[in-house]
PDB file of N, CA and C in Angstrom:
ATOM      1  N   MET A 333      43.424  67.687 -22.140  1.00  0.00           N
ATOM      2  CA  MET A 333      42.874  68.807 -22.744  1.00  0.00           C
ATOM      3  C   MET A 333      44.161  69.726 -23.099  1.00  0.00           C
ATOM      4  N   LYS A 334      45.771  68.992 -22.984  1.00  0.00           N
ATOM      5  CA  LYS A 334      46.599  69.234 -23.279  1.00  0.00           C
ATOM      6  C   LYS A 334      46.873  68.899 -24.980  1.00  0.00           C
ATOM      7  N   PHE A 335      46.698  67.362 -25.228  1.00  0.00           N
ATOM      8  CA  PHE A 335      46.308  67.669 -26.659  1.00  0.00           C
ATOM      9  C   PHE A 335      45.684  68.243 -27.888  1.00  0.00           C
ATOM     10  N   PHE A 336      44.239  68.609 -27.091  1.00  0.00           N
ATOM     11  CA  PHE A 336      42.818  69.171 -27.655  1.00  0.00           C
ATOM     12  C   PHE A 336      43.352  70.445 -28.370  1.00  0.00           C
ATOM     13  N   TYR A 337      44.009  71.466 -26.596  1.00  0.00           N
ATOM     14  CA  TYR A 337      45.354  72.774 -27.176  1.00  0.00           C
ATOM     15  C   TYR A 337      46.654  72.975 -28.360  1.00  0.00           C
ATOM     16  N   GLU A 338      46.907  71.155 -28.318  1.00  0.00           N
ATOM     17  CA  GLU A 338      47.933  71.266 -29.479  1.00  0.00           C
ATOM     18  C   GLU A 338      48.011  71.187 -31.116  1.00  0.00           C
ATOM     19  N   PHE A 339      46.319  70.335 -30.689  1.00  0.00           N
ATOM     20  CA  PHE A 339      45.621  70.254 -32.144  1.00  0.00           C
ATOM     21  C   PHE A 339      45.242  71.435 -32.567  1.00  0.00           C
ATOM     22  N   LEU A 340      44.708  72.186 -31.493  1.00  0.00           N
ATOM     23  CA  LEU A 340      44.304  74.005 -31.969  1.00  0.00           C
ATOM     24  C   LEU A 340      45.071  74.519 -32.590  1.00  0.00           C
ATOM     25  N   SER A 341      46.311  74.598 -31.837  1.00  0.00           N
ATOM     26  CA  SER A 341      47.352  75.434 -32.084  1.00  0.00           C
ATOM     27  C   SER A 341      47.635  75.064 -33.428  1.00  0.00           C
ATOM     28  N   ASP A 342      47.743  74.208 -33.820  1.00  0.00           N
ATOM     29  CA  ASP A 342      47.970  73.274 -35.531  1.00  0.00           C
ATOM     30  C   ASP A 342      46.984  73.757 -36.722  1.00  0.00           C
ATOM     31  N   GLY A 343      45.588  74.626 -36.141  1.00  0.00           N
ATOM     32  CA  GLY A 343      45.395  75.139 -37.186  1.00  0.00           C
ATOM     33  C   GLY A 343      44.109  73.878 -37.372  1.00  0.00           C
ATOM     34  N   GLN A 344      43.782  73.300 -36.911  1.00  0.00           N
ATOM     35  CA  GLN A 344      43.025  72.544 -36.596  1.00  0.00           C
ATOM     36  C   GLN A 344      41.425  72.687 -36.367  1.00  0.00           C
ATOM     37  N   THR A 345      40.108  73.005 -37.490  1.00  0.00           N
ATOM     38  CA  THR A 345      38.717  72.694 -36.202  1.00  0.00           C
ATOM     39  C   THR A 345      38.910  72.065 -34.869  1.00  0.00           C
ATOM     40  N   LYS A 346      38.011  73.453 -34.413  1.00  0.00           N
ATOM     41  CA  LYS A 346      37.579  72.626 -32.937  1.00  0.00           C
ATOM     42  C   LYS A 346      36.913  70.965 -32.787  1.00  0.00           C
ATOM     43  N   SER A 347      35.875  70.856 -34.011  1.00  0.00           N
ATOM     44  CA  SER A 347      35.574  69.390 -33.842  1.00  0.00           C
ATOM     45  C   SER A 347      36.954  68.542 -33.981  1.00  0.00           C
ATOM     46  N   GLU A 348      37.743  68.582 -34.992  1.00  0.00           N
ATOM     47  CA  GLU A 348      38.628  68.079 -35.913  1.00  0.00           C
ATOM     48  C   GLU A 348      39.099  68.213 -34.988  1.00  0.00           C
ATOM     49  N   ALA A 349      40.219  69.028 -33.794  1.00  0.00           N
ATOM     50  CA  ALA A 349      40.787  68.860 -32.821  1.00  0.00           C
ATOM     51  C   ALA A 349      40.408  67.937 -31.586  1.00  0.00           C
ATOM     52  N   LEU A 350      39.039  67.795 -31.394  1.00  0.00           N
ATOM     53  CA  LEU A 350      38.581  67.498 -30.072  1.00  0.00           C
ATOM     54  C   LEU A 350      38.675  65.901 -30.122  1.00  0.00           C
ATOM     55  N   ARG A 351      38.195  65.763 -31.420  1.00  0.00           N
ATOM     56  CA  ARG A 351      38.154  64.361 -31.855  1.00  0.00           C
ATOM     57  C   ARG A 351      40.013  63.708 -32.025  1.00  0.00           C
ATOM     58  N   ASN A 352      40.826  63.966 -32.529  1.00  0.00           N
ATOM     59  CA  ASN A 352      42.382  63.756 -32.337  1.00  0.00           C
ATOM     60  C   ASN A 352      42.703  63.540 -31.342  1.00  0.00           C
ATOM     61  N   ALA A 353      42.420  64.676 -30.094  1.00  0.00           N
ATOM     62  CA  ALA A 353      42.653  64.120 -29.202  1.00  0.00           C
ATOM     63  C   ALA A 353      41.998  63.477 -27.773  1.00  0.00           C
ATOM     64  N   LYS A 354      40.824  63.072 -28.383  1.00  0.00           N
ATOM     65  CA  LYS A 354      40.515  62.079 -27.942  1.00  0.00           C
ATOM     66  C   LYS A 354      40.763  60.641 -28.326  1.00  0.00           C
ATOM     67  N   ILE A 355      41.026  59.804 -29.562  1.00  0.00           N
ATOM     68  CA  ILE A 355      41.944  59.400 -30.034  1.00  0.00           C
ATOM     69  C   ILE A 355      43.380  58.974 -29.563  1.00  0.00           C
ATOM     70  N   ARG A 356      44.114  60.300 -29.360  1.00  0.00           N
ATOM     71  CA  ARG A 356      45.198  59.838 -28.793  1.00  0.00           C
ATOM     72  C   ARG A 356      45.411  59.906 -27.350  1.00  0.00           C
ATOM     73  N   PHE A 357      44.384  60.409 -26.749  1.00  0.00           N
ATOM     74  CA  PHE A 357      44.246  60.143 -25.353  1.00  0.00           C
ATOM     75  C   PHE A 357      43.858  58.506 -25.045  1.00  0.00           C
ATOM     76  N   ILE A 358      43.361  58.034 -25.443  1.00  0.00           N
ATOM     77  CA  ILE A 358      42.899  56.745 -26.412  1.00  0.00           C
ATOM     78  C   ILE A 358      43.500  55.473 -26.513  1.00  0.00           C
ATOM     79  N   ASP A 359      44.629  56.537 -27.572  1.00  0.00           N
ATOM     80  CA  ASP A 359      45.513  55.211 -27.686  1.00  0.00           C
ATOM     81  C   ASP A 359      47.000  55.857 -26.522  1.00  0.00           C
ATOM     82  N   GLU A 360      47.718  56.968 -25.811  1.00  0.00           N
ATOM     83  CA  GLU A 360      48.618  56.603 -25.266  1.00  0.00           C
ATOM     84  C   GLU A 360      48.524  56.590 -23.790  1.00  0.00           C
ATOM     85  N   ILE A 361      47.228  57.400 -23.200  1.00  0.00           N
ATOM     86  CA  ILE A 361      47.216  56.970 -21.912  1.00  0.00           C
ATOM     87  C   ILE A 361      46.126  56.139 -21.562  1.00  0.00           C
ATOM     88  N   ASP A 362      44.848  56.060 -21.252  1.00  0.00           N
ATOM     89  CA  ASP A 362      44.290  55.214 -20.817  1.00  0.00           C
ATOM     90  C   ASP A 362      42.730  55.324 -21.683  1.00  0.00           C
ATOM     91  N   PRO A 363      42.291  54.243 -21.608  1.00  0.00           N
ATOM     92  CA  PRO A 363      40.983  54.019 -22.999  1.00  0.00           C
ATOM     93  C   PRO A 363      39.571  54.187 -21.729  1.00  0.00           C
ATOM     94  N   ASN A 364      39.985  54.222 -21.202  1.00  0.00           N
ATOM     95  CA  ASN A 364      38.420  54.056 -20.154  1.00  0.00           C
ATOM     96  C   ASN A 364      37.928  54.962 -20.463  1.00  0.00           C
ATOM     97  N   PRO A 365      36.727  55.282 -21.203  1.00  0.00           N
ATOM     98  CA  PRO A 365      35.648  56.657 -21.733  1.00  0.00           C
ATOM     99  C   PRO A 365      35.493  57.616 -19.925  1.00  0.00           C
ATOM    100  N   TYR A 366      35.616  56.837 -19.262  1.00  0.00           N
ATOM    101  CA  TYR A 366      35.252  58.012 -17.859  1.00  0.00           C
ATOM    102  C   TYR A 366      36.322  59.096 -18.140  1.00  0.00           C
ATOM    103  N   TYR A 367      37.269  59.452 -18.562  1.00  0.00           N
ATOM    104  CA  TYR A 367      38.423  60.110 -18.508  1.00  0.00           C
ATOM    105  C   TYR A 367      38.392  60.661 -19.663  1.00  0.00           C
ATOM    106  N   TRP A 368      38.020  60.314 -20.605  1.00  0.00           N
ATOM    107  CA  TRP A 368      37.900  61.293 -21.700  1.00  0.00           C
ATOM    108  C   TRP A 368      36.217  62.268 -22.188  1.00  0.00           C
ATOM    109  N   ALA A 369      34.848  60.740 -21.961  1.00  0.00           N
ATOM    110  CA  ALA A 369      33.957  60.603 -23.282  1.00  0.00           C
ATOM    111  C   ALA A 369      32.982  61.194 -22.065  1.00  0.00           C
ATOM    112  N   ALA A 370      33.290  62.847 -21.535  1.00  0.00           N
ATOM    113  CA  ALA A 370      32.581  63.933 -21.352  1.00  0.00           C
ATOM    114  C   ALA A 370      32.955  65.039 -21.743  1.00  0.00           C
ATOM    115  N   PHE A 371      34.667  64.916 -22.585  1.00  0.00           N
ATOM    116  CA  PHE A 371      34.557  66.473 -23.900  1.00  0.00           C
ATOM    117  C   PHE A 371      33.685  66.436 -24.462  1.00  0.00           C
ATOM    118  N   THR A 372      32.599  66.958 -24.643  1.00  0.00           N
ATOM    119  CA  THR A 372      31.573  67.885 -25.460  1.00  0.00           C
ATOM    120  C   THR A 372      32.256  68.888 -26.540  1.00  0.00           C
ATOM    121  N   LEU A 373      32.086  69.248 -27.965  1.00  0.00           N
ATOM    122  CA  LEU A 373      32.067  70.486 -28.542  1.00  0.00           C
ATOM    123  C   LEU A 373      30.654  70.839 -28.266  1.00  0.00           C
ATOM    124  N   SER A 374      30.208  72.421 -28.650  1.00  0.00           N
ATOM    125  CA  SER A 374      28.965  73.145 -28.930  1.00  0.00           C
ATOM    126  C   SER A 374      29.678  74.036 -28.092  1.00  0.00           C
ATOM    127  N   GLY A 375      28.807  74.750 -29.599  1.00  0.00           N
ATOM    128  CA  GLY A 375      29.123  76.315 -30.262  1.00  0.00           C
ATOM    129  C   GLY A 375      29.648  76.102 -31.586  1.00  0.00           C
ATOM    130  N   ASN A 376      30.632  76.699 -31.825  1.00  0.00           N
ATOM    131  CA  ASN A 376      30.958  76.399 -33.627  1.00  0.00           C
ATOM    132  C   ASN A 376      32.124  76.186 -33.460  1.00  0.00           C
ATOM    133  N   SER A 377      32.403  75.070 -34.621  1.00  0.00           N
ATOM    134  CA  SER A 377      33.918  74.755 -34.559  1.00  0.00           C
ATOM    135  C   SER A 377      35.151  75.365 -35.581  1.00  0.00           C
ATOM    136  N   ASN A 378      34.471  76.399 -35.822  1.00  0.00           N
ATOM    137  CA  ASN A 378      36.202  76.873 -36.346  1.00  0.00           C
ATOM    138  C   ASN A 378      36.751  77.140 -36.240  1.00  0.00           C
ATOM    139  N   PRO A 379      38.158  77.374 -36.855  1.00  0.00           N
ATOM    140  CA  PRO A 379      39.629  77.076 -36.014  1.00  0.00           C
ATOM    141  C   PRO A 379      39.777  78.690 -35.760  1.00  0.00           C
ATOM    142  N   ILE A 380      41.054  77.825 -34.567  1.00  0.00           N
ATOM    143  CA  ILE A 380      41.474  80.080 -33.666  1.00  0.00           C
ATOM    144  C   ILE A 380      42.189  80.454 -34.707  1.00  0.00           C
ATOM    145  N   GLN A 381      42.143  81.237 -34.884  1.00  0.00           N
ATOM    146  CA  GLN A 381      43.378  81.613 -35.388  1.00  0.00           C
ATOM    147  C   GLN A 381      44.431  82.493 -34.217  1.00  0.00           C
ATOM    148  N   PHE A 382      45.151  81.735 -33.929  1.00  0.00           N
ATOM    149  CA  PHE A 382      46.203  82.726 -32.969  1.00  0.00           C
ATOM    150  C   PHE A 382      47.896  83.119 -34.086  1.00  0.00           C
ATOM    151  N   VAL A 383      47.947  84.450 -32.933  1.00  0.00           N
ATOM    152  CA  VAL A 383      48.579  85.715 -33.689  1.00  0.00           C
ATOM    153  C   VAL A 383      49.942  85.529 -32.399  1.00  0.00           C
ATOM    154  N   ASN A 384      50.952  84.705 -33.709  1.00  0.00           N
ATOM    155  CA  ASN A 384      52.267  84.981 -33.029  1.00  0.00           C
ATOM    156  C   ASN A 384      52.656  85.813 -33.305  1.00  0.00           C
ATOM    157  N   ASP A 385      52.440  87.086 -33.281  1.00  0.00           N
ATOM    158  CA  ASP A 385      52.677  88.873 -33.791  1.00  0.00           C
ATOM    159  C   ASP A 385      52.957  89.797 -33.012  1.00  0.00           C
ATOM    160  N   SER A 386      53.469  89.386 -32.087  1.00  0.00           N
ATOM    161  CA  SER A 386      53.824  89.869 -30.392  1.00  0.00           C
ATOM    162  C   SER A 386      54.772  91.457 -30.174  1.00  0.00           C
ATOM    163  N   ASN A 387      54.500  92.614 -30.192  1.00  0.00           N
ATOM    164  CA  ASN A 387      54.768  93.851 -30.121  1.00  0.00           C
ATOM    165  C   ASN A 387      55.772  93.893 -28.710  1.00  0.00           C
ATOM    166  N   ILE A 388      56.194  92.951 -27.979  1.00  0.00           N
ATOM    167  CA  ILE A 388      56.923  93.388 -26.880  1.00  0.00           C
ATOM    168  C   ILE A 388      58.341  92.991 -27.246  1.00  0.00           C
ATOM    169  N   TYR A 389      58.733  93.464 -28.304  1.00  0.00           N
ATOM    170  CA  TYR A 389      60.265  93.851 -28.550  1.00  0.00           C
ATOM    171  C   TYR A 389      59.901  95.592 -28.701  1.00  0.00           C
ATOM    172  N   ILE A 390      58.875  96.269 -28.842  1.00  0.00           N
ATOM    173  CA  ILE A 390      58.767  97.366 -29.334  1.00  0.00           C
ATOM    174  C   ILE A 390      58.869  97.951 -27.723  1.00  0.00           C
ATOM    175  N   TYR A 391      58.174  97.330 -26.822  1.00  0.00           N
ATOM    176  CA  TYR A 391      57.831  97.445 -25.706  1.00  0.00           C
ATOM    177  C   TYR A 391      59.112  97.689 -24.707  1.00  0.00           C
ATOM    178  N   LEU A 392      59.625  96.244 -24.903  1.00  0.00           N
ATOM    179  CA  LEU A 392      60.974  96.666 -24.249  1.00  0.00           C
ATOM    180  C   LEU A 392      61.733  97.608 -25.122  1.00  0.00           C
ATOM    181  N   PHE A 393      61.702  97.991 -26.234  1.00  0.00           N
ATOM    182  CA  PHE A 393      62.627  99.629 -26.711  1.00  0.00           C
ATOM    183  C   PHE A 393      62.477 100.371 -25.951  1.00  0.00           C
ATOM    184  N   GLY A 394      60.363 100.617 -26.025  1.00  0.00           N
ATOM    185  CA  GLY A 394      60.439 102.019 -25.256  1.00  0.00           C
ATOM    186  C   GLY A 394      60.700 101.944 -23.658  1.00  0.00           C
ATOM    187  N   LEU A 395      60.652 101.117 -23.308  1.00  0.00           N
ATOM    188  CA  LEU A 395      60.985 100.518 -21.645  1.00  0.00           C
ATOM    189  C   LEU A 395      62.133 101.045 -21.457  1.00  0.00           C
ATOM    190  N   ILE A 396      62.944 100.364 -22.607  1.00  0.00           N
ATOM    191  CA  ILE A 396      65.199 100.828 -22.237  1.00  0.00           C
ATOM    192  C   ILE A 396      65.051 101.940 -22.574  1.00  0.00           C
ATOM    193  N   ILE A 397      64.272 103.069 -23.480  1.00  0.00           N
ATOM    194  CA  ILE A 397      64.716 104.409 -24.053  1.00  0.00           C
ATOM    195  C   ILE A 397      64.048 105.490 -22.888  1.00  0.00           C
ATOM    196  N   LEU A 398      63.138 104.587 -22.101  1.00  0.00           N
ATOM    197  CA  LEU A 398      62.335 105.644 -21.206  1.00  0.00           C
ATOM    198  C   LEU A 398      63.234 105.493 -19.598  1.00  0.00           C
ATOM    199  N   LEU A 399      63.786 104.631 -19.418  1.00  0.00           N
ATOM    200  CA  LEU A 399      64.997 104.023 -18.358  1.00  0.00           C
ATOM    201  C   LEU A 399      66.370 104.922 -18.106  1.00  0.00           C
ATOM    202  N   LEU A 400      66.208 105.207 -19.726  1.00  0.00           N
ATOM    203  CA  LEU A 400      68.124 105.491 -20.031  1.00  0.00           C
ATOM    204  C   LEU A 400      67.429 107.019 -20.363  1.00  0.00           C
ATOM    205  N   LEU A 401      66.404 107.683 -20.249  1.00  0.00           N
ATOM    206  CA  LEU A 401      66.459 108.910 -20.211  1.00  0.00           C
ATOM    207  C   LEU A 401      66.334 109.180 -18.565  1.00  0.00           C
ATOM    208  N   ARG A 402      65.324 108.398 -18.199  1.00  0.00           N
ATOM    209  CA  ARG A 402      65.752 108.776 -16.473  1.00  0.00           C
ATOM    210  C   ARG A 402      66.983 109.213 -16.107  1.00  0.00           C
ATOM    211  N   TYR A 403      67.267 108.332 -16.450  1.00  0.00           N
ATOM    212  CA  TYR A 403      68.899 108.202 -15.655  1.00  0.00           C
ATOM    213  C   TYR A 403      69.446 109.262 -16.219  1.00  0.00           C
ATOM    214  N   LEU A 404      69.783 109.960 -17.542  1.00  0.00           N
ATOM    215  CA  LEU A 404      70.291 110.716 -18.133  1.00  0.00           C
ATOM    216  C   LEU A 404      69.715 112.489 -16.934  1.00  0.00           C
ATOM    217  N   TYR A 405      68.243 112.033 -16.657  1.00  0.00           N
ATOM    218  CA  TYR A 405      67.488 113.383 -16.364  1.00  0.00           C
ATOM    219  C   TYR A 405      68.557 113.844 -14.845  1.00  0.00           C
ATOM    220  N   ILE A 406      68.038 112.163 -13.959  1.00  0.00           N
ATOM    221  CA  ILE A 406      68.932 112.402 -12.515  1.00  0.00           C
ATOM    222  C   ILE A 406      70.039 112.899 -12.326  1.00  0.00           C
ATOM    223  N   LYS A 407      71.017 112.255 -13.433  1.00  0.00           N
ATOM    224  CA  LYS A 407      71.854 112.426 -13.516  1.00  0.00           C
ATOM    225  C   LYS A 407      72.590 113.998 -13.796  1.00  0.00           C
ATOM    226  N   LYS A 408      72.102 113.945 -14.419  1.00  0.00           N
ATOM    227  CA  LYS A 408      71.930 116.126 -15.140  1.00  0.00           C
ATOM    228  C   LYS A 408      71.705 116.866 -13.853  1.00  0.00           C
ATOM    229  N   ASN A 409      70.590 116.284 -13.019  1.00  0.00           N
ATOM    230  CA  ASN A 409      69.575 117.352 -12.222  1.00  0.00           C
ATOM    231  C   ASN A 409      70.937 117.018 -11.112  1.00  0.00           C
ATOM    232  N   TYR A 410      71.654 115.703 -10.764  1.00  0.00           N
ATOM    233  CA  TYR A 410      72.359 115.765  -9.784  1.00  0.00           C
ATOM    234  C   TYR A 410      73.945 116.502  -9.609  1.00  0.00           C
ATOM    235  N   LEU A 411      74.792 116.934 -11.439  1.00  0.00           N
ATOM    236  CA  LEU A 411      75.529 117.064 -11.878  1.00  0.00           C
ATOM    237  C   LEU A 411      75.553 118.917 -11.537  1.00  0.00           C
ATOM    238  N   VAL A 412      74.196 119.063 -12.002  1.00  0.00           N
ATOM    239  CA  VAL A 412      73.411 120.344 -11.852  1.00  0.00           C
ATOM    240  C   VAL A 412      73.975 121.320  -9.853  1.00  0.00           C
ATOM    241  N   ARG A 413      73.241 120.464  -9.368  1.00  0.00           N
ATOM    242  CA  ARG A 413      73.419 120.966  -8.178  1.00  0.00           C
ATOM    243  C   ARG A 413      74.798 120.540  -7.245  1.00  0.00           C
ATOM    244  N   HIS A 414      75.242 119.774  -7.876  1.00  0.00           N
ATOM    245  CA  HIS A 414      76.690 119.117  -7.486  1.00  0.00           C
ATOM    246  C   HIS A 414      77.658 120.121  -8.124  1.00  0.00           C
ATOM    247  N   ASN A 415      77.544 121.070  -8.829  1.00  0.00           N
ATOM    248  CA  ASN A 415      77.641 122.137  -9.244  1.00  0.00           C
ATOM    249  C   ASN A 415      78.120 123.857  -8.303  1.00  0.00           C
ATOM    250  N   ASP A 416      76.589 123.852  -7.902  1.00  0.00           N
ATOM    251  CA  ASP A 416      76.295 125.049  -7.718  1.00  0.00           C
ATOM    252  C   ASP A 416      76.831 125.302  -5.693  1.00  0.00           C
ATOM    253  N   PHE A 417      76.472 123.637  -5.487  1.00  0.00           N
ATOM    254  CA  PHE A 417      77.595 123.874  -4.298  1.00  0.00           C
ATOM    255  C   PHE A 417      78.428 124.257  -4.449  1.00  0.00           C
ATOM    256  N   ARG A 418      79.809 123.363  -5.026  1.00  0.00           N
ATOM    257  CA  ARG A 418      80.626 124.202  -5.159  1.00  0.00           C
ATOM    258  C   ARG A 418      81.164 125.554  -5.268  1.00  0.00           C
ATOM    259  N   SER A 419      80.219 126.422  -6.380  1.00  0.00           N
ATOM    260  CA  SER A 419      80.240 127.432  -6.823  1.00  0.00           C
ATOM    261  C   SER A 419      79.965 128.253  -5.741  1.00  0.00           C
ATOM    262  N   ARG A 420      79.037 127.859  -4.358  1.00  0.00           N
ATOM    263  CA  ARG A 420      79.163 128.276  -3.272  1.00  0.00           C
ATOM    264  C   ARG A 420      80.411 128.616  -2.197  1.00  0.00           C
ATOM    265  N   LEU A 421      81.153 127.455  -2.281  1.00  0.00           N
ATOM    266  CA  LEU A 421      82.407 127.755  -1.644  1.00  0.00           C
ATOM    267  C   LEU A 421      83.427 129.267  -2.174  1.00  0.00           C
TER     268      LEU A 421
END
């Protein structure tokens, strides 16, 4: 199955990926049909479009901004309380 997903990620159709995975398995691992013959394709064989356009950097940037704002808010409240205590003495 590892080979199948490698070929799918290369943009091959599902039927091509399965065929190439079986051939590679036979060549590199074990030619015994017991290990590869059960894998069959059913359904459409269109290629899968993998999206690598991840928004993780946007989420990380937003998280950093939120943490920075929380830190500043806590620091401001601490300073306000600390200064009020000094003025009462």
